[in-house]
mmCIF file of C-alpha atoms in Angstrom:
data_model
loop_
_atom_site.group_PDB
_atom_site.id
_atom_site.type_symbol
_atom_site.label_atom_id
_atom_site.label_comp_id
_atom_site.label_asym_id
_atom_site.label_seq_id
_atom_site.Cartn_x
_atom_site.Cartn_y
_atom_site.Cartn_z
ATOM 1 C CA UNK A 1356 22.612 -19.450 9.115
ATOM 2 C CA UNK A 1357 26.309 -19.267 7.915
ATOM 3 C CA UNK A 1358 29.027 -17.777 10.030
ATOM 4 C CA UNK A 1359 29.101 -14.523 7.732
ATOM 5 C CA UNK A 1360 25.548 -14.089 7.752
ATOM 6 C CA UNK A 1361 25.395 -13.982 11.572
ATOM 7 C CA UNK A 1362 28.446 -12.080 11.847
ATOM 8 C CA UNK A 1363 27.011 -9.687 9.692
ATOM 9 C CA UNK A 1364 23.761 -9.046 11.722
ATOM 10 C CA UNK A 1365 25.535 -9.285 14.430
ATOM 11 C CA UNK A 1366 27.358 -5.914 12.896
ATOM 12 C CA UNK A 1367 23.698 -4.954 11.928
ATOM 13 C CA UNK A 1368 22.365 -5.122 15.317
ATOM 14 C CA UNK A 1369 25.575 -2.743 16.545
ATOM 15 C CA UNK A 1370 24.904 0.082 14.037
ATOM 16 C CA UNK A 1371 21.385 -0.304 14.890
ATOM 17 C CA UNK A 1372 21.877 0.850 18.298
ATOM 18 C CA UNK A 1373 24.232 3.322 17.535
ATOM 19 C CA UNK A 1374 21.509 4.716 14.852
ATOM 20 C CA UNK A 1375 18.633 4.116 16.516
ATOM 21 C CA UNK A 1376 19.863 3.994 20.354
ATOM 22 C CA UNK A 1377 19.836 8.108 21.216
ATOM 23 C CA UNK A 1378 16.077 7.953 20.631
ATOM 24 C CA UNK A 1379 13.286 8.166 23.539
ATOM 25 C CA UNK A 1380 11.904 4.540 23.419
ATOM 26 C CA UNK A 1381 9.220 4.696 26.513
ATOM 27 C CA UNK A 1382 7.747 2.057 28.112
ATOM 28 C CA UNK A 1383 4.156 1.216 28.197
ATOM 29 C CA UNK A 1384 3.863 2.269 24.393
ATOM 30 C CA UNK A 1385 3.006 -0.328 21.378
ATOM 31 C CA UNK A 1386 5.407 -0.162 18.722
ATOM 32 C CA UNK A 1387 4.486 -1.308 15.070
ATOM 33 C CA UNK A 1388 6.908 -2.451 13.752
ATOM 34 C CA UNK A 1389 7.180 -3.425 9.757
ATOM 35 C CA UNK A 1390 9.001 -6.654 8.618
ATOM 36 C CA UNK A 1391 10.253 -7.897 5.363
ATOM 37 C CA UNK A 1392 7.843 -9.183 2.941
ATOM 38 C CA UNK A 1393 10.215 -11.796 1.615
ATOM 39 C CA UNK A 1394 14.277 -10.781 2.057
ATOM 40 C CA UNK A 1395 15.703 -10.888 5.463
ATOM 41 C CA UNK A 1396 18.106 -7.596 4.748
ATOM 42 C CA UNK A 1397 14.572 -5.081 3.878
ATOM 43 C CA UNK A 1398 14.512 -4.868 7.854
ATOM 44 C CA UNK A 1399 15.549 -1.483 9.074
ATOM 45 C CA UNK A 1400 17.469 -0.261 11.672
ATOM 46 C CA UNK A 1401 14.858 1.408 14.569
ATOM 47 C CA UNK A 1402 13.018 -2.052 13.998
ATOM 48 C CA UNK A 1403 16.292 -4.319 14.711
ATOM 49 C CA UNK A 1404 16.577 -2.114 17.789
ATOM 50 C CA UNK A 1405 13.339 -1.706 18.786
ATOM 51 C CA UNK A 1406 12.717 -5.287 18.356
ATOM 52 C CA UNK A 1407 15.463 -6.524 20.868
ATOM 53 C CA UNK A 1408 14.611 -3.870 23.152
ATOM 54 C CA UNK A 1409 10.613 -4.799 23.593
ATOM 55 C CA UNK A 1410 9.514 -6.880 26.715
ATOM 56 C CA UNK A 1411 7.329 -8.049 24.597
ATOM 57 C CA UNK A 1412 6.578 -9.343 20.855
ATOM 58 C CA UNK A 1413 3.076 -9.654 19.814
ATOM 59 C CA UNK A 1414 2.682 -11.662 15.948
ATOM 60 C CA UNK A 1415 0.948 -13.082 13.893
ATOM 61 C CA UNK A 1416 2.470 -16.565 14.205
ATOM 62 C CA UNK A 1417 5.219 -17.036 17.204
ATOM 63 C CA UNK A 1418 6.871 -19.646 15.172
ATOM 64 C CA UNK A 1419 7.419 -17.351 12.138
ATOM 65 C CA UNK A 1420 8.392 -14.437 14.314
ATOM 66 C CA UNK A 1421 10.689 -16.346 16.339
ATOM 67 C CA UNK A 1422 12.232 -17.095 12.956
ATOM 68 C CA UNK A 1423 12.958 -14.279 12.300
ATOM 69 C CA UNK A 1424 14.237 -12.663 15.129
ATOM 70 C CA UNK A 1425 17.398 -15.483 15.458
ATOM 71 C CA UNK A 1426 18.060 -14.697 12.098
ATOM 72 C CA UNK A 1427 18.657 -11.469 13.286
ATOM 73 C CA UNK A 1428 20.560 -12.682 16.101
ATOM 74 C CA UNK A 1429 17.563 -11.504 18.476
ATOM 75 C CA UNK A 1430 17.193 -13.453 21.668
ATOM 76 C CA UNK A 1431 13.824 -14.156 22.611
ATOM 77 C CA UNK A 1432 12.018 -16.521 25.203
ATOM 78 C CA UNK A 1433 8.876 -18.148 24.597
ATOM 79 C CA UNK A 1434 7.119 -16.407 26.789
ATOM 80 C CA UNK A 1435 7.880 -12.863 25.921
ATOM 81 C CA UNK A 1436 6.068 -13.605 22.376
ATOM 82 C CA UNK A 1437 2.578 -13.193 22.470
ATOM 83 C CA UNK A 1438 0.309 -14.262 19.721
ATOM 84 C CA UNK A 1439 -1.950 -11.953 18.151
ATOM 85 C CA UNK A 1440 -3.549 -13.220 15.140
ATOM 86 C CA UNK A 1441 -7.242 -12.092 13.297
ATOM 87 C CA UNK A 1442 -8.598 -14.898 15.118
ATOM 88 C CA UNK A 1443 -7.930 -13.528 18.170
ATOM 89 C CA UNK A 1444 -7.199 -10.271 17.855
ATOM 90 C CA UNK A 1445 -10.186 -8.599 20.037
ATOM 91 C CA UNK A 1446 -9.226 -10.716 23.360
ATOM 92 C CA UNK A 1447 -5.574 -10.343 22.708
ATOM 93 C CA UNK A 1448 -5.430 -6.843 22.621
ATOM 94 C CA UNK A 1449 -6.822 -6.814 26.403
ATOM 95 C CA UNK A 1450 -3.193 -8.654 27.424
ATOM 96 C CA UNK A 1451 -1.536 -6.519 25.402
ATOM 97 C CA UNK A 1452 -2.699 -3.140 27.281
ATOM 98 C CA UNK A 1453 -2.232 -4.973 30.618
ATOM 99 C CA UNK A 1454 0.893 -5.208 29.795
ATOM 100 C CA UNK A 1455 1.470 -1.699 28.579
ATOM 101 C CA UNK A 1456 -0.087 -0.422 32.029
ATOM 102 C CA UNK A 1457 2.302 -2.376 33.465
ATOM 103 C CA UNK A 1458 4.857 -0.698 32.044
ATOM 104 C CA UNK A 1459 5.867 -3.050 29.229
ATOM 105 C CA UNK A 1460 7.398 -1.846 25.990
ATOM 106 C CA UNK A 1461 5.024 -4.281 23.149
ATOM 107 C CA UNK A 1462 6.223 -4.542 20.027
ATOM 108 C CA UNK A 1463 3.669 -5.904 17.606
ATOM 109 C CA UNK A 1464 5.311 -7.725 14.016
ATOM 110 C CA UNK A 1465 2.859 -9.302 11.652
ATOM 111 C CA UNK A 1466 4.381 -12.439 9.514
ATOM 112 C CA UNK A 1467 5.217 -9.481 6.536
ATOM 113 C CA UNK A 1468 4.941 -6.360 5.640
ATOM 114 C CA UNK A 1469 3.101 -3.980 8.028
ATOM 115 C CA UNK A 1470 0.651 -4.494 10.149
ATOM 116 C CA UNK A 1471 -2.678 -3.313 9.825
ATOM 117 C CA UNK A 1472 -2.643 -3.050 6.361
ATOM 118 C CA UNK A 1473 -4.636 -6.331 5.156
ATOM 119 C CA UNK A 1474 -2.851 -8.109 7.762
ATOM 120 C CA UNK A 1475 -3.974 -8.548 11.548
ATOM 121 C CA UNK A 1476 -2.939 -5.175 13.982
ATOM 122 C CA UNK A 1477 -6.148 -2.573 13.008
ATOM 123 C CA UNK A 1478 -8.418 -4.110 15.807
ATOM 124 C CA UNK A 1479 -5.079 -4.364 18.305
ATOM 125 C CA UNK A 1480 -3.967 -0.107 17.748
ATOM 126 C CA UNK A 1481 -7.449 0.832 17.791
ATOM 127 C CA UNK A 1482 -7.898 -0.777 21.191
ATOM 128 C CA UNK A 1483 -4.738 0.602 22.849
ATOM 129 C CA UNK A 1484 -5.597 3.546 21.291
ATOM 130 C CA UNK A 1485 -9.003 3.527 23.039
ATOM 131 C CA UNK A 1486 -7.285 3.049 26.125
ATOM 132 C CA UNK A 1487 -5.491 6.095 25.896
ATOM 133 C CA UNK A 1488 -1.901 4.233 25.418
ATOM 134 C CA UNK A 1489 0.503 5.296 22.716
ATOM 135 C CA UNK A 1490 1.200 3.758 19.685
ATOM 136 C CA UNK A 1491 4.611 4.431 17.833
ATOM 137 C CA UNK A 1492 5.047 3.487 14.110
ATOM 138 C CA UNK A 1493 8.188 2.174 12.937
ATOM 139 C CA UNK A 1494 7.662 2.406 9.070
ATOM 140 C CA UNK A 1495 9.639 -0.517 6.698
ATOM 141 C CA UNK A 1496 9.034 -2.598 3.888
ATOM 142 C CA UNK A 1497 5.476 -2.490 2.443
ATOM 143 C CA UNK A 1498 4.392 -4.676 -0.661
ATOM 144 C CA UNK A 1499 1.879 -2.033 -1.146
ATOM 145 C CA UNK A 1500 4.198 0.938 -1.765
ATOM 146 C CA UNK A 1501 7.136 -1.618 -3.529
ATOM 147 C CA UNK A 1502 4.412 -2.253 -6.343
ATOM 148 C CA UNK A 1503 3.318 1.560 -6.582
ATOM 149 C CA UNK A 1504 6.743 2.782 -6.847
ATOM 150 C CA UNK A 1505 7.754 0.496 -10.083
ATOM 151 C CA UNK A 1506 4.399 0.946 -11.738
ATOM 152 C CA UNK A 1507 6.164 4.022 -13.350
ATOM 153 C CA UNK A 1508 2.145 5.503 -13.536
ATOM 154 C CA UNK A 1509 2.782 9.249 -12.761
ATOM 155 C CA UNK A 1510 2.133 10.209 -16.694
ATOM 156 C CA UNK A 1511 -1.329 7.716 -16.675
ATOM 157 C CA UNK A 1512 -3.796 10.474 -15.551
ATOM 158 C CA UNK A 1513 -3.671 9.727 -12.344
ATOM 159 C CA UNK A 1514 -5.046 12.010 -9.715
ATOM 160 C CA UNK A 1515 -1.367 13.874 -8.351
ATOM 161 C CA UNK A 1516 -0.562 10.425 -7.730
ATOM 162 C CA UNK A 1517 -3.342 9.546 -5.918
ATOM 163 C CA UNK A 1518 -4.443 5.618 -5.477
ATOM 164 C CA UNK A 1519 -6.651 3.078 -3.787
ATOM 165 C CA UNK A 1520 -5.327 0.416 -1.852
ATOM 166 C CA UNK A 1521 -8.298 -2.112 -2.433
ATOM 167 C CA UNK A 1522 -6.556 -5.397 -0.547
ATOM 168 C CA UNK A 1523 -8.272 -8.687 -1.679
ATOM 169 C CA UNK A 1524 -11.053 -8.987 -3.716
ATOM 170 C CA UNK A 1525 -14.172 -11.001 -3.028
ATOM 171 C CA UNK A 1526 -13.986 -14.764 -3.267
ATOM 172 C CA UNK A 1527 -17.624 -15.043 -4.904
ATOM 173 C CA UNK A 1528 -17.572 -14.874 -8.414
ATOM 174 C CA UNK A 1529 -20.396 -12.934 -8.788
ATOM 175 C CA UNK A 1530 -19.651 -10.034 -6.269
ATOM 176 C CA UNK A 1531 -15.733 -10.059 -7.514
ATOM 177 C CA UNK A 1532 -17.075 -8.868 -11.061
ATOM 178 C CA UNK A 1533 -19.227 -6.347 -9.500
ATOM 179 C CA UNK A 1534 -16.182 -4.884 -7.606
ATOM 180 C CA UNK A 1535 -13.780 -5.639 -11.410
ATOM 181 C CA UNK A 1536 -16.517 -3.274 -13.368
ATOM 182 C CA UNK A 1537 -16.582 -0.829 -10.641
ATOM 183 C CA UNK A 1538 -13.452 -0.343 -10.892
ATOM 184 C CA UNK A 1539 -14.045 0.401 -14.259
ATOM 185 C CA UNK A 1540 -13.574 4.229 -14.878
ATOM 186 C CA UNK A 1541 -11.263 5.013 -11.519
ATOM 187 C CA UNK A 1542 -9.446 7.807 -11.676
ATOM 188 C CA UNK A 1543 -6.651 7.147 -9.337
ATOM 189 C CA UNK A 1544 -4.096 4.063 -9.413
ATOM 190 C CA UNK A 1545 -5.525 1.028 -7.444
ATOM 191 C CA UNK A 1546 -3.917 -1.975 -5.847
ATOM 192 C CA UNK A 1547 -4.847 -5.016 -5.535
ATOM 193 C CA UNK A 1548 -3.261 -8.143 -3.919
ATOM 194 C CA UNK A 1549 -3.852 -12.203 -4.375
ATOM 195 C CA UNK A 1550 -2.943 -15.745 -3.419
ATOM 196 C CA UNK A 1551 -1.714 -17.802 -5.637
ATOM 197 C CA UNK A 1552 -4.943 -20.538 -5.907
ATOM 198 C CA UNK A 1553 -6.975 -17.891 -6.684
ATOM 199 C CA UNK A 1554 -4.837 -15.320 -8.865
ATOM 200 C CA UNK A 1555 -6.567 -17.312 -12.099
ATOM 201 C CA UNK A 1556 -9.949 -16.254 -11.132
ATOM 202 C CA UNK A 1557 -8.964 -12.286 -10.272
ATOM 203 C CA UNK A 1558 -6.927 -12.452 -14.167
ATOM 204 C CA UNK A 1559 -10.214 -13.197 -15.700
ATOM 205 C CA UNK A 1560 -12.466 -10.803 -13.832
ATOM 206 C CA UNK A 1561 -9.834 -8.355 -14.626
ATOM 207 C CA UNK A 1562 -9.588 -9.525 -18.514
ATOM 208 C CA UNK A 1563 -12.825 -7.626 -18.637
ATOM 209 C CA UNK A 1564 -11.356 -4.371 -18.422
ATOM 210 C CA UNK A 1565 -9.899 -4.501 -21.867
ATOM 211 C CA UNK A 1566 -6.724 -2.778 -22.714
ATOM 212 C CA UNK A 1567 -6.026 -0.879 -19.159
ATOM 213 C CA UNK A 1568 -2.719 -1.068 -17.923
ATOM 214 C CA UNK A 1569 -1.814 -3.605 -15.654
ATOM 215 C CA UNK A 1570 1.311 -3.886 -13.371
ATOM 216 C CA UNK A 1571 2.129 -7.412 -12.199
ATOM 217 C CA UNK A 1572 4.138 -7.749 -8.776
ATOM 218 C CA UNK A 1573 4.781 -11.861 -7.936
ATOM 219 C CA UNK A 1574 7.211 -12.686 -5.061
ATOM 220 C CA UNK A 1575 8.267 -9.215 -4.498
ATOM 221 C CA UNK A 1576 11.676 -9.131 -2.894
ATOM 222 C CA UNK A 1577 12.305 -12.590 -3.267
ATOM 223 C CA UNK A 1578 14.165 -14.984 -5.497
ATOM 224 C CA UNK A 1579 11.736 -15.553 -7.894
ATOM 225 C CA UNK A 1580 10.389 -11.977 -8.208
ATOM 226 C CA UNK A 1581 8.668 -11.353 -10.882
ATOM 227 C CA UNK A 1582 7.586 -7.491 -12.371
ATOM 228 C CA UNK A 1583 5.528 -7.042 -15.723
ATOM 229 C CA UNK A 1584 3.045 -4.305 -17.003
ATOM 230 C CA UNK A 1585 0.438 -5.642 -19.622
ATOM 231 C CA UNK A 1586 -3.028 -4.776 -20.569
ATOM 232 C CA UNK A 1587 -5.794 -6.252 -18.166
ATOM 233 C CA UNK A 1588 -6.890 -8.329 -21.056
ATOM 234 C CA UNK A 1589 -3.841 -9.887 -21.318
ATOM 235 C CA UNK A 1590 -2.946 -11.222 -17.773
ATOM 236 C CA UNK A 1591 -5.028 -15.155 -18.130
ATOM 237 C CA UNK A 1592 -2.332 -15.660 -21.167
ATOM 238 C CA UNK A 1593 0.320 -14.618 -19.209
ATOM 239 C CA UNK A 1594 -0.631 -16.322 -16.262
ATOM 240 C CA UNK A 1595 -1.034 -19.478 -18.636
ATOM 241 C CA UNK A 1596 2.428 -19.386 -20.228
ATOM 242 C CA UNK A 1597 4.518 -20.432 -17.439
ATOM 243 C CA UNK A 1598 3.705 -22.856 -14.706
ATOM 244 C CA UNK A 1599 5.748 -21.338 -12.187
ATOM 245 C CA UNK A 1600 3.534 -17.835 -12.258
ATOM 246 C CA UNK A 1601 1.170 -19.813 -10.461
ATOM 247 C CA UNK A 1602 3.179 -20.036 -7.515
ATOM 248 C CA UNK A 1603 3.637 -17.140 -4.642
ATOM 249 C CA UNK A 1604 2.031 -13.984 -3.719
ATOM 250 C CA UNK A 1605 0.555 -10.917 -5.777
ATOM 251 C CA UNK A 1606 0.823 -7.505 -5.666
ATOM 252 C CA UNK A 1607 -1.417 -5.789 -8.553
ATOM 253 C CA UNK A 1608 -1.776 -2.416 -9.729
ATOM 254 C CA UNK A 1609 -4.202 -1.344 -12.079
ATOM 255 C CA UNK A 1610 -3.642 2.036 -13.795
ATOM 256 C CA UNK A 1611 -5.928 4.753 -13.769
ATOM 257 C CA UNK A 1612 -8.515 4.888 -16.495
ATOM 258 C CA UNK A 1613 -7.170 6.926 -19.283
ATOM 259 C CA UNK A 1614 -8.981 10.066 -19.608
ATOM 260 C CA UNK A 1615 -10.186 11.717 -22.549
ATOM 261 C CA UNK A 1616 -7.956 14.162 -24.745
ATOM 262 C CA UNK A 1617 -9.133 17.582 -23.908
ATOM 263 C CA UNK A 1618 -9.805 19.843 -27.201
ATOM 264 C CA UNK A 1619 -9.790 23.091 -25.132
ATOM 265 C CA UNK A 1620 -12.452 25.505 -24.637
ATOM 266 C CA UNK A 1621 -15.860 25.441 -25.846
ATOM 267 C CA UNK A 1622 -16.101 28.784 -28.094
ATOM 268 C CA UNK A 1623 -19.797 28.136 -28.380
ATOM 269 C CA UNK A 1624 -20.895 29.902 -25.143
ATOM 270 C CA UNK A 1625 -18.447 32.491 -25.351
ATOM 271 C CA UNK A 1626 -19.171 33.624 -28.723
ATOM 272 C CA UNK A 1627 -22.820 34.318 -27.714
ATOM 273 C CA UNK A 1628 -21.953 36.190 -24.577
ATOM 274 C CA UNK A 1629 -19.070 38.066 -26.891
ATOM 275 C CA UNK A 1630 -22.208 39.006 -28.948
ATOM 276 C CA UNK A 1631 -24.317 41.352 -26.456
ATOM 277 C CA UNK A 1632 -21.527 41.775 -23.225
ATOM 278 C CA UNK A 1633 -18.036 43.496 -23.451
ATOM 279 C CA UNK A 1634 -14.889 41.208 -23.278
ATOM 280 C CA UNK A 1635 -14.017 40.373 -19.858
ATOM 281 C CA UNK A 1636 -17.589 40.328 -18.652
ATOM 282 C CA UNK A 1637 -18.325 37.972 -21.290
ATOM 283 C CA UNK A 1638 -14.697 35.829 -20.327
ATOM 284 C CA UNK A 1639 -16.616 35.564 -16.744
ATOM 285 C CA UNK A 1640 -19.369 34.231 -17.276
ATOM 286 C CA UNK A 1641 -17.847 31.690 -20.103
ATOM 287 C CA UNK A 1642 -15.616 30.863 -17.051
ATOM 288 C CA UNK A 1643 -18.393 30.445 -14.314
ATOM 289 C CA UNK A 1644 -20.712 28.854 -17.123
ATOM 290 C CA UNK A 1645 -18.071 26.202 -18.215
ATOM 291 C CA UNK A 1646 -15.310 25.733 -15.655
ATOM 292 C CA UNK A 1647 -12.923 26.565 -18.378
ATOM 293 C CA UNK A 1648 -10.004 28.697 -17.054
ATOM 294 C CA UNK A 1649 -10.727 32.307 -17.299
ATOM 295 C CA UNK A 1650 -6.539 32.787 -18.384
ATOM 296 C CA UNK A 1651 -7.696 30.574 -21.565
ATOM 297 C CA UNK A 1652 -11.027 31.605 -22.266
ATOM 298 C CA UNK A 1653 -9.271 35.395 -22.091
ATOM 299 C CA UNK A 1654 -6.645 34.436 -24.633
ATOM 300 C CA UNK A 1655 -9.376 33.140 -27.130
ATOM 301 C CA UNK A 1656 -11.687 35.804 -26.756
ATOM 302 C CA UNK A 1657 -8.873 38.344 -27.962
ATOM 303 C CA UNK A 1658 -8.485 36.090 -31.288
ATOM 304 C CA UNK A 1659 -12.312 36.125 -32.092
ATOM 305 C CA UNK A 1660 -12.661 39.664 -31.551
ATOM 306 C CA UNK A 1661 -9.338 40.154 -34.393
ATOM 307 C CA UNK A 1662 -11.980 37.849 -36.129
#
């Protein structure tokens, strides 16, 4: 790291505790705490300072989080990192809450992005949880929500902006085209993520889905980042005209299925009822028979009776 760049985390690490610092940090809690998914300046604030204050780090990979935390200018020993990793997850929870009973303040960093979601931490919270421990989230950089929030799909149909976070699909070709045509007629925005060696297979499963928008997040917050909307049917050929696509990770988000222009009320049953009931008995039942608002089906039924 340059002089400036340590100089300025150095600065970083000073306005963290003045930010941060007047807050009630207590010990023997678990703090999960979200990392960059790819720039080194996405970290926030409470995580810088929570981060230097913990006794100890649990991750994903020591290495990687040691990394990280003298690029921050965080000093660390060896053994105050603690790895906790979906191999190992179930046993090393049990250290982790001895050390919380002990009065330890844990901080638990997965390599990026935060924990728990498709990355090891789930099994670790639910077991201090269990153990009647607390568990304080320190919110931060999330491919998930970075790929939502330039998919630009509030005007798709989408369910008040509803969406699935579907993770990684199955590896099997088979049961990955089951879950592709399921996904067929969903109402609400899903996301979907991918490594690289396997991003060719998940753009053909999802060339099946025809014209349906497709948002295309590679190397988010990186160098190379890369952000594209196309139809599903059209992601193998872009995949195809550039070798370099090939390379890094995948965030995907697949609009909601369009839904169907609606032609407004069905005059049908409320010209029958209008036929033997008076007006707003007959807009009742037209509204309990076909879940049309009664406000419309009122308005209409005043322009067939001038009829």
């Amino acid at each position: 790291m340059t002089s400036t760049f340590a100089s300025a985390y150095s600065s970083a690490l000073r306005a963290a505790f003045e930010a941060a610092g007047h807050q009630n940090y207590p010990p023997g809690a678990l703090y999960v705490v979200a990392t960059p998914i790819g720039n080194l300046a996405d970290i926030t604030l409470r995580a810088l300072h929570v981060l230097g204050l913990a006794d100890t780090i649990a991750c994903e990979d020591t290495r990687h989080t040691q990394a990280l935390l003298r690029a921050y200018g965080i000093d660390k020993s060896s053994a105050q990192l603690l790895a906790v990793h979906q191999h190992n997850e179930a046993e090393a929870a049990q250290t982790v809450i001895d050390r919380l009973r002990q009065g330890q303040r844990v901080a638990y960093a997965s390599d990026a992005g935060t924990p728990a979601i498709s990355d090891p931490g789930a099994r670790l919270v639910a077991a201090v949880r269990l153990a009647s421990l607390p568990v304080v989230p320190l919110p931060g950089a999330s491919s998930v929500t970075a790929a939502l929030s330039v998919a630009g799909i509030a005007d798709d149909g989408a369910q008040h902006g509803a969406f699935v976070f579907v993770g990684f699909l199955s590896s099997k070709a088979t049961e990955r085209a089951t879950a592709v045509e399921a996904l067929r007629g969903e109402a609400r925005a899903v996301v979907l993520l991918e490594a690289p060696h396997r991003i060719e297979a998940l753009a053909s499963a999802l060339a099946a889905l025809g014209t349906r928008a497709l948002t295309i997040g590679r190397e988010l917050t990186k160098q190379f980042e890369e952000i594209t909307t196309l139809s599903a049917e059209g992601f193998p050929a872009w995949l195809s005209q550039d070798a370099n696509r090939l390379r890094g990770e995948f965030v995907l988000v697949l609009h909601p299925a369009p839904t169907e222009a609606h032609s407004g009320p069905d005059t049908r049953v409320l010209k029958l009822l209008l036929e033997q009931l008076p007006l707003k008995t007959a807009v009742k039942l037209a509204a309990d028979i076909t879940g049309e608002p009664r406000n419309a089906l009122y308005e209409l039924a005043l322009g067939l009776k001038e009829v």
